[in-house]
N, CA, C and O of each residue as an XYZ file, in Angstrom:
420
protein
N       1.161    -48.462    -32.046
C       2.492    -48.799    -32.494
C       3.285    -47.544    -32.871
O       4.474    -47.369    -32.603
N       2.397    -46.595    -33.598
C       3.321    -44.749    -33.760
C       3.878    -44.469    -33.021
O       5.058    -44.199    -33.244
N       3.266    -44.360    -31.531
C       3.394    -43.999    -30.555
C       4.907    -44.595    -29.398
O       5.697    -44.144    -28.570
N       4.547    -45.857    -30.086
C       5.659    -46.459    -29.360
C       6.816    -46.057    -30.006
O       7.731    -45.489    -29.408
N       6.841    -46.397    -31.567
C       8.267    -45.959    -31.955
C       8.580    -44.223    -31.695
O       9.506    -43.738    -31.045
N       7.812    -43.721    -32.211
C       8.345    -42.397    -31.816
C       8.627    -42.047    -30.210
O       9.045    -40.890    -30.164
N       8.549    -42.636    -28.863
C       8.993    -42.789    -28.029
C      10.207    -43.288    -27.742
O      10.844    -43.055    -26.714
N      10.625    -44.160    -28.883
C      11.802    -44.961    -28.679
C      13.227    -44.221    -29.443
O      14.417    -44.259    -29.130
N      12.324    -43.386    -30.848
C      12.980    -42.465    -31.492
C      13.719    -41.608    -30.622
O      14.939    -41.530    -30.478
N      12.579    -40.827    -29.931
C      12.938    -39.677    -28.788
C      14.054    -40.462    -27.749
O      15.018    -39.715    -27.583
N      14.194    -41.676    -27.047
C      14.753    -42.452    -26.162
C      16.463    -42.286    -26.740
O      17.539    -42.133    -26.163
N      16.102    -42.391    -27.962
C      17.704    -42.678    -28.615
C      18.501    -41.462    -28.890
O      19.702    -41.412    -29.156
N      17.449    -40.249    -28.760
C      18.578    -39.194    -29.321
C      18.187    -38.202    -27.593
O      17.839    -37.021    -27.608
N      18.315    -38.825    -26.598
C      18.549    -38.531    -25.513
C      20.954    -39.083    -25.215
O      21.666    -40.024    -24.864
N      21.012    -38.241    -25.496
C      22.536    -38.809    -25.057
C      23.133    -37.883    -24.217
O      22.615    -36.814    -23.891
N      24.413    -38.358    -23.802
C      24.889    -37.238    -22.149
C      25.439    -35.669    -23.091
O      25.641    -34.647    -22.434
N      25.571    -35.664    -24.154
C      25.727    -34.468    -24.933
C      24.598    -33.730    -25.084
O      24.557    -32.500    -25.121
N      23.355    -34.747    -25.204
C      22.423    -33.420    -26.053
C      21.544    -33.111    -24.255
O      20.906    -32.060    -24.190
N      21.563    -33.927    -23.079
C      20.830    -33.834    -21.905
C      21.834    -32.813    -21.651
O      21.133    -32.005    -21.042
N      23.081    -32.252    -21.700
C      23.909    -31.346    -21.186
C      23.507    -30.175    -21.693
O      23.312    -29.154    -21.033
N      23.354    -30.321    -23.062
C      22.902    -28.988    -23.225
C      21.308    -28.318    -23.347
O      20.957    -27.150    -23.508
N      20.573    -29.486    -23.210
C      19.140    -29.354    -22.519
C      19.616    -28.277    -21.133
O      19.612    -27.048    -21.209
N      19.877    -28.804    -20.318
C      20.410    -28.672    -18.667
C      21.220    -27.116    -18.407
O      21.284    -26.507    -17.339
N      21.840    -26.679    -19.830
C      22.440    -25.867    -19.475
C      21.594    -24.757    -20.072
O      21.452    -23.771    -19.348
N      20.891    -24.733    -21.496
C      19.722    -24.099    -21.802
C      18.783    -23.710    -21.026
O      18.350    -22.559    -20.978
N      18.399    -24.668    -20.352
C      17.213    -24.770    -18.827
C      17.487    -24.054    -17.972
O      16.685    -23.391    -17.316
N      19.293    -24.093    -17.787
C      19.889    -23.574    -16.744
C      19.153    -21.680    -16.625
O      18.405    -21.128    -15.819
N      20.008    -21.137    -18.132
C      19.990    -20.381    -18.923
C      18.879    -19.341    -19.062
O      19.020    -18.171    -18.705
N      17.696    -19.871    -19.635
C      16.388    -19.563    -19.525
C      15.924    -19.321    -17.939
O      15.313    -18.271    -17.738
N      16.164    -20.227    -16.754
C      15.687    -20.169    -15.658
C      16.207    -18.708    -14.762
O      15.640    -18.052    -13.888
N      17.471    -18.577    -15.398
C      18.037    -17.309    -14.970
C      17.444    -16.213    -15.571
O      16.941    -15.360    -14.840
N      17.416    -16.100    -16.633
C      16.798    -15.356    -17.537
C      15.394    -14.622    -17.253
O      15.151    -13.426    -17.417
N      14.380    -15.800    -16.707
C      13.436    -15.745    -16.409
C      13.418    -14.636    -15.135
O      12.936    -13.504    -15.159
N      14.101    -15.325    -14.004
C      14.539    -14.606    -12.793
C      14.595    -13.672    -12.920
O      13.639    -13.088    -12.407
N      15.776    -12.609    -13.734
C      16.208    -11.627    -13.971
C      14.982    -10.840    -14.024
O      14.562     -9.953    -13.281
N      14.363    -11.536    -15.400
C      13.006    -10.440    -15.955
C      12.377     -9.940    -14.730
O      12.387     -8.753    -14.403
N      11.832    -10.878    -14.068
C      11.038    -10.927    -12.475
C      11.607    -10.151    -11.970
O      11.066     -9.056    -11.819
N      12.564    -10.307    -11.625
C      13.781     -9.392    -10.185
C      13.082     -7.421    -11.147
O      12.347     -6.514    -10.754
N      13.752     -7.637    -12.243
C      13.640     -6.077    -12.408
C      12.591     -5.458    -12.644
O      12.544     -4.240    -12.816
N      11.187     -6.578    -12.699
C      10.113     -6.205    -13.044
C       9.680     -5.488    -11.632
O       9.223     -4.362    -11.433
N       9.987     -6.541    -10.739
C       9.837     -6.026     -9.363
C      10.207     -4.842     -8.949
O       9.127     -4.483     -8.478
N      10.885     -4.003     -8.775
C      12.050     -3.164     -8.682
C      11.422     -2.184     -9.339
O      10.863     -1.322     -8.660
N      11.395     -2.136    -10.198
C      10.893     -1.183    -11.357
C       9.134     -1.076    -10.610
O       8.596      0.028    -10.697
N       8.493     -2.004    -10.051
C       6.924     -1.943    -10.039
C       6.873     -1.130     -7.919
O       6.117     -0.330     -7.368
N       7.873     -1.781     -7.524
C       8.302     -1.124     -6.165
C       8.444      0.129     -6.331
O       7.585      0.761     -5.717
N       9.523      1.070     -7.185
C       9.779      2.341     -7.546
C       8.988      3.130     -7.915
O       9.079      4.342     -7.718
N       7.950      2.478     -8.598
C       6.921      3.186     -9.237
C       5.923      3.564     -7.822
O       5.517      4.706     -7.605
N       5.631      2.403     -6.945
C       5.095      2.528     -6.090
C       5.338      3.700     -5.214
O       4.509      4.503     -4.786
N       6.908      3.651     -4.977
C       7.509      4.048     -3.830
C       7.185      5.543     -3.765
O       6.900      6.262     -2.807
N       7.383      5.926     -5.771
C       7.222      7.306     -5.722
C       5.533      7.828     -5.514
O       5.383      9.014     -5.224
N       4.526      7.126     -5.631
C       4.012      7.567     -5.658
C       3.104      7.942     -4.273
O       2.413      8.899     -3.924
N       3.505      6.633     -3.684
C       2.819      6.786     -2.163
C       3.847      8.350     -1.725
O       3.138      8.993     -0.951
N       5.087      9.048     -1.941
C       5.607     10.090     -1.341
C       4.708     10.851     -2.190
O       4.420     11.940     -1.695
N       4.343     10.686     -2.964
C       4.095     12.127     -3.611
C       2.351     11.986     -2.924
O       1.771     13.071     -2.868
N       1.903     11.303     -2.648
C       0.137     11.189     -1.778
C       0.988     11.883     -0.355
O       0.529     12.941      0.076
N       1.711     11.525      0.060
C       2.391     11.557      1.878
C       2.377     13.447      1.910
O       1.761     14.296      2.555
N       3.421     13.458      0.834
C       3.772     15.184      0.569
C       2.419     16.041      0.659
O       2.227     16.976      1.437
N       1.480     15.515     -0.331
C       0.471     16.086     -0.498
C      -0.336     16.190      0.539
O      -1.140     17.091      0.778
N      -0.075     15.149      1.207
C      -1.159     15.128      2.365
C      -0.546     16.183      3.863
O      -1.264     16.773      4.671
N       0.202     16.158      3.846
C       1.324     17.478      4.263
C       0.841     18.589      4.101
O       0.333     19.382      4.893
N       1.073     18.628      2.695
C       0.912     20.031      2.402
C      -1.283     20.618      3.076
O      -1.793     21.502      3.764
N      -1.743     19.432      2.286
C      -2.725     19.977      3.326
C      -3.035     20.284      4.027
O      -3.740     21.287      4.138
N      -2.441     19.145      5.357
C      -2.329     19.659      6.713
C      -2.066     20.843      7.410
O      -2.737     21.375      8.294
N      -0.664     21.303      6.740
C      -0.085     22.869      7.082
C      -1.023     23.703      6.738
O      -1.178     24.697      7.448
N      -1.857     23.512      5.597
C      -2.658     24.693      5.343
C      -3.853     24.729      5.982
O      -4.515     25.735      6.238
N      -4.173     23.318      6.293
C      -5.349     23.510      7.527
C      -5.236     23.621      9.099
O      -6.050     23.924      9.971
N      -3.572     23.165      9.119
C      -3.369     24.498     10.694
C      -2.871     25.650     10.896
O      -2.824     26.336     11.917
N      -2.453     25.843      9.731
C      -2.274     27.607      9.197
C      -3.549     28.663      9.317
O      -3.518     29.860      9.604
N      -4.931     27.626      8.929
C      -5.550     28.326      8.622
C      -6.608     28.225      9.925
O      -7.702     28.788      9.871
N      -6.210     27.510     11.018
C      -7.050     27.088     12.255
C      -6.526     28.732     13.133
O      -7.264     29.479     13.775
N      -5.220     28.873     12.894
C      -4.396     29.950     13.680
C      -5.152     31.130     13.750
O      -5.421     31.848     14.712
N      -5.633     31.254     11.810
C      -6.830     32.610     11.696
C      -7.622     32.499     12.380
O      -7.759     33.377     13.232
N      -8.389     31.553     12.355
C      -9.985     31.881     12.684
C      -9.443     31.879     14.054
O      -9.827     32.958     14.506
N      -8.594     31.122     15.204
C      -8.705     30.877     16.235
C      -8.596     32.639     17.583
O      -8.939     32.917     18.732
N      -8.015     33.205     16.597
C      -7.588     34.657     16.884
C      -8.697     35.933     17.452
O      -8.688     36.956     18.135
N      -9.918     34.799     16.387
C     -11.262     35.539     16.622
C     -12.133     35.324     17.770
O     -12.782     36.144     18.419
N     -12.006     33.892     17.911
C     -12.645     33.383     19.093
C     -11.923     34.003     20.653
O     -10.777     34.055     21.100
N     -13.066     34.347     21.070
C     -12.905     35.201     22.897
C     -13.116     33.993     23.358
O     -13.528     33.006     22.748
N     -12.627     34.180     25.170
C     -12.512     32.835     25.941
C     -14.334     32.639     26.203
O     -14.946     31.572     26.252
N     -14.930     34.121     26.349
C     -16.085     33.602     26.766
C     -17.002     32.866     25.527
O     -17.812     32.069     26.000
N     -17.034     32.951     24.325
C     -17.325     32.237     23.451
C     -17.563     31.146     23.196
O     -18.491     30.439     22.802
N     -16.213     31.087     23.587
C     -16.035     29.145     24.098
C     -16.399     28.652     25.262
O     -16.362     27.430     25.408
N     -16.798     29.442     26.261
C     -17.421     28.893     27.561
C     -19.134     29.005     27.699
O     -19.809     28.414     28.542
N     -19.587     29.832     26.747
C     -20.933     29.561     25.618
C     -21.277     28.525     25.033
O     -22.338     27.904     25.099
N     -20.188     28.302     24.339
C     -20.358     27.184     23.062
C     -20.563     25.661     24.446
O     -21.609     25.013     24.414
N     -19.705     25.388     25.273
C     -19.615     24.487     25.803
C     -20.499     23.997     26.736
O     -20.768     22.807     26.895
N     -21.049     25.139     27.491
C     -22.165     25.146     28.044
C     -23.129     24.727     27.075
O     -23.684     23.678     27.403
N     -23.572     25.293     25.798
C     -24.742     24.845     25.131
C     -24.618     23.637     25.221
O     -25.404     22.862     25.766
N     -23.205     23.284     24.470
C     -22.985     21.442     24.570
C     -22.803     20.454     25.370
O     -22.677     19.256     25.120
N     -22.792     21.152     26.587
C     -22.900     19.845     27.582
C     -24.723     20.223     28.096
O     -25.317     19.237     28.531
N     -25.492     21.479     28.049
C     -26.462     21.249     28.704
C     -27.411     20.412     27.217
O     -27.950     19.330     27.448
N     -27.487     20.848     26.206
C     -27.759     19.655     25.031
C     -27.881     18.319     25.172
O     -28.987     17.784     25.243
N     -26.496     17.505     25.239
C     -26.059     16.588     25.728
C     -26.481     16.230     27.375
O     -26.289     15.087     27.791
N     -26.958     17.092     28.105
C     -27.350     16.277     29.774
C     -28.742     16.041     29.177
O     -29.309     14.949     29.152
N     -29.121     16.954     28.801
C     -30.581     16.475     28.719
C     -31.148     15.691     27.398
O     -32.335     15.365     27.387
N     -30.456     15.442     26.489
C     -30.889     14.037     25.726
C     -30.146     13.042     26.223
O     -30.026     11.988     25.597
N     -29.534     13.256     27.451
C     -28.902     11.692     28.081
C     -27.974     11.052     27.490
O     -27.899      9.825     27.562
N     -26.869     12.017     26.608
C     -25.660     11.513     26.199
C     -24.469     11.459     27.546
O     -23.483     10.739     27.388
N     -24.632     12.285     28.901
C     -23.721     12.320     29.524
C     -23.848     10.831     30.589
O     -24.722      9.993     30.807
N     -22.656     11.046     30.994
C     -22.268      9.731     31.708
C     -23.351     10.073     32.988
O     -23.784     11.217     33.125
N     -23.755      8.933     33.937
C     -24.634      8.722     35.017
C     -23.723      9.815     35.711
O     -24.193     10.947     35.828
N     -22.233      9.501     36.259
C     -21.897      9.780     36.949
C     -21.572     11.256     37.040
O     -21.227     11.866     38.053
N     -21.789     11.879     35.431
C     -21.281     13.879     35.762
C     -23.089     13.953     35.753
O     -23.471     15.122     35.797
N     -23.664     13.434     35.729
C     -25.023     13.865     35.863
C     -25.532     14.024     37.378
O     -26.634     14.497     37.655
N     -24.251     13.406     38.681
C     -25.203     13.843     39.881
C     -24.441     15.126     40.604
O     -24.952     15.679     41.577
């Protein structure tokens, strides 16, 4: 029986005045809410944004210094060196049977 009247209580002080300003409160808050979101976003994007450039930059900057630094050593290497080196590695490679059937005849 509590239950009922205080349902009926609540029923009666529902009127087109106080549901209006329920509705416009609701309204209110729902925007509100939004807002927070929208700039939380924004703000959590930015944070992002900067930081993936500043990994990108960095990773840059490495790069240059590891083909900066390919230029040195490469200066040292003679052609026949490398026609040494390659030979070791393909006769290596024929004979543990990494090469294809077909450079093998």
């Amino acid at each position: 029986m509590v239950d009922y009247e205080r349902k009926f209580k609540i029923k009666e002080q529902i009127t087109p005045r106080n549901l209006m300003m329920y509705k416009r409160a609701a309204k209110q808050f729902r925007k509100k809410s939004q807002l927070e979101k929208h700039q939380h976003m924004i703000k959590s994007i930015g944070h992002l944004h900067k930081k993936f450039i500043h990994e990108i930059q960095g990773i840059k900057h490495q790069q240059d210094i590891y083909y900066s630094s390919i230029g040195e050593y490469q200066s040292d290497i003679t052609r026949d060196e490398v026609i040494e080196a390659l030979l070791f590695l393909f006769g290596w490679s024929f004979r543990m049977g990494y090469m294809l059937i077909a450079w093998k005849k």
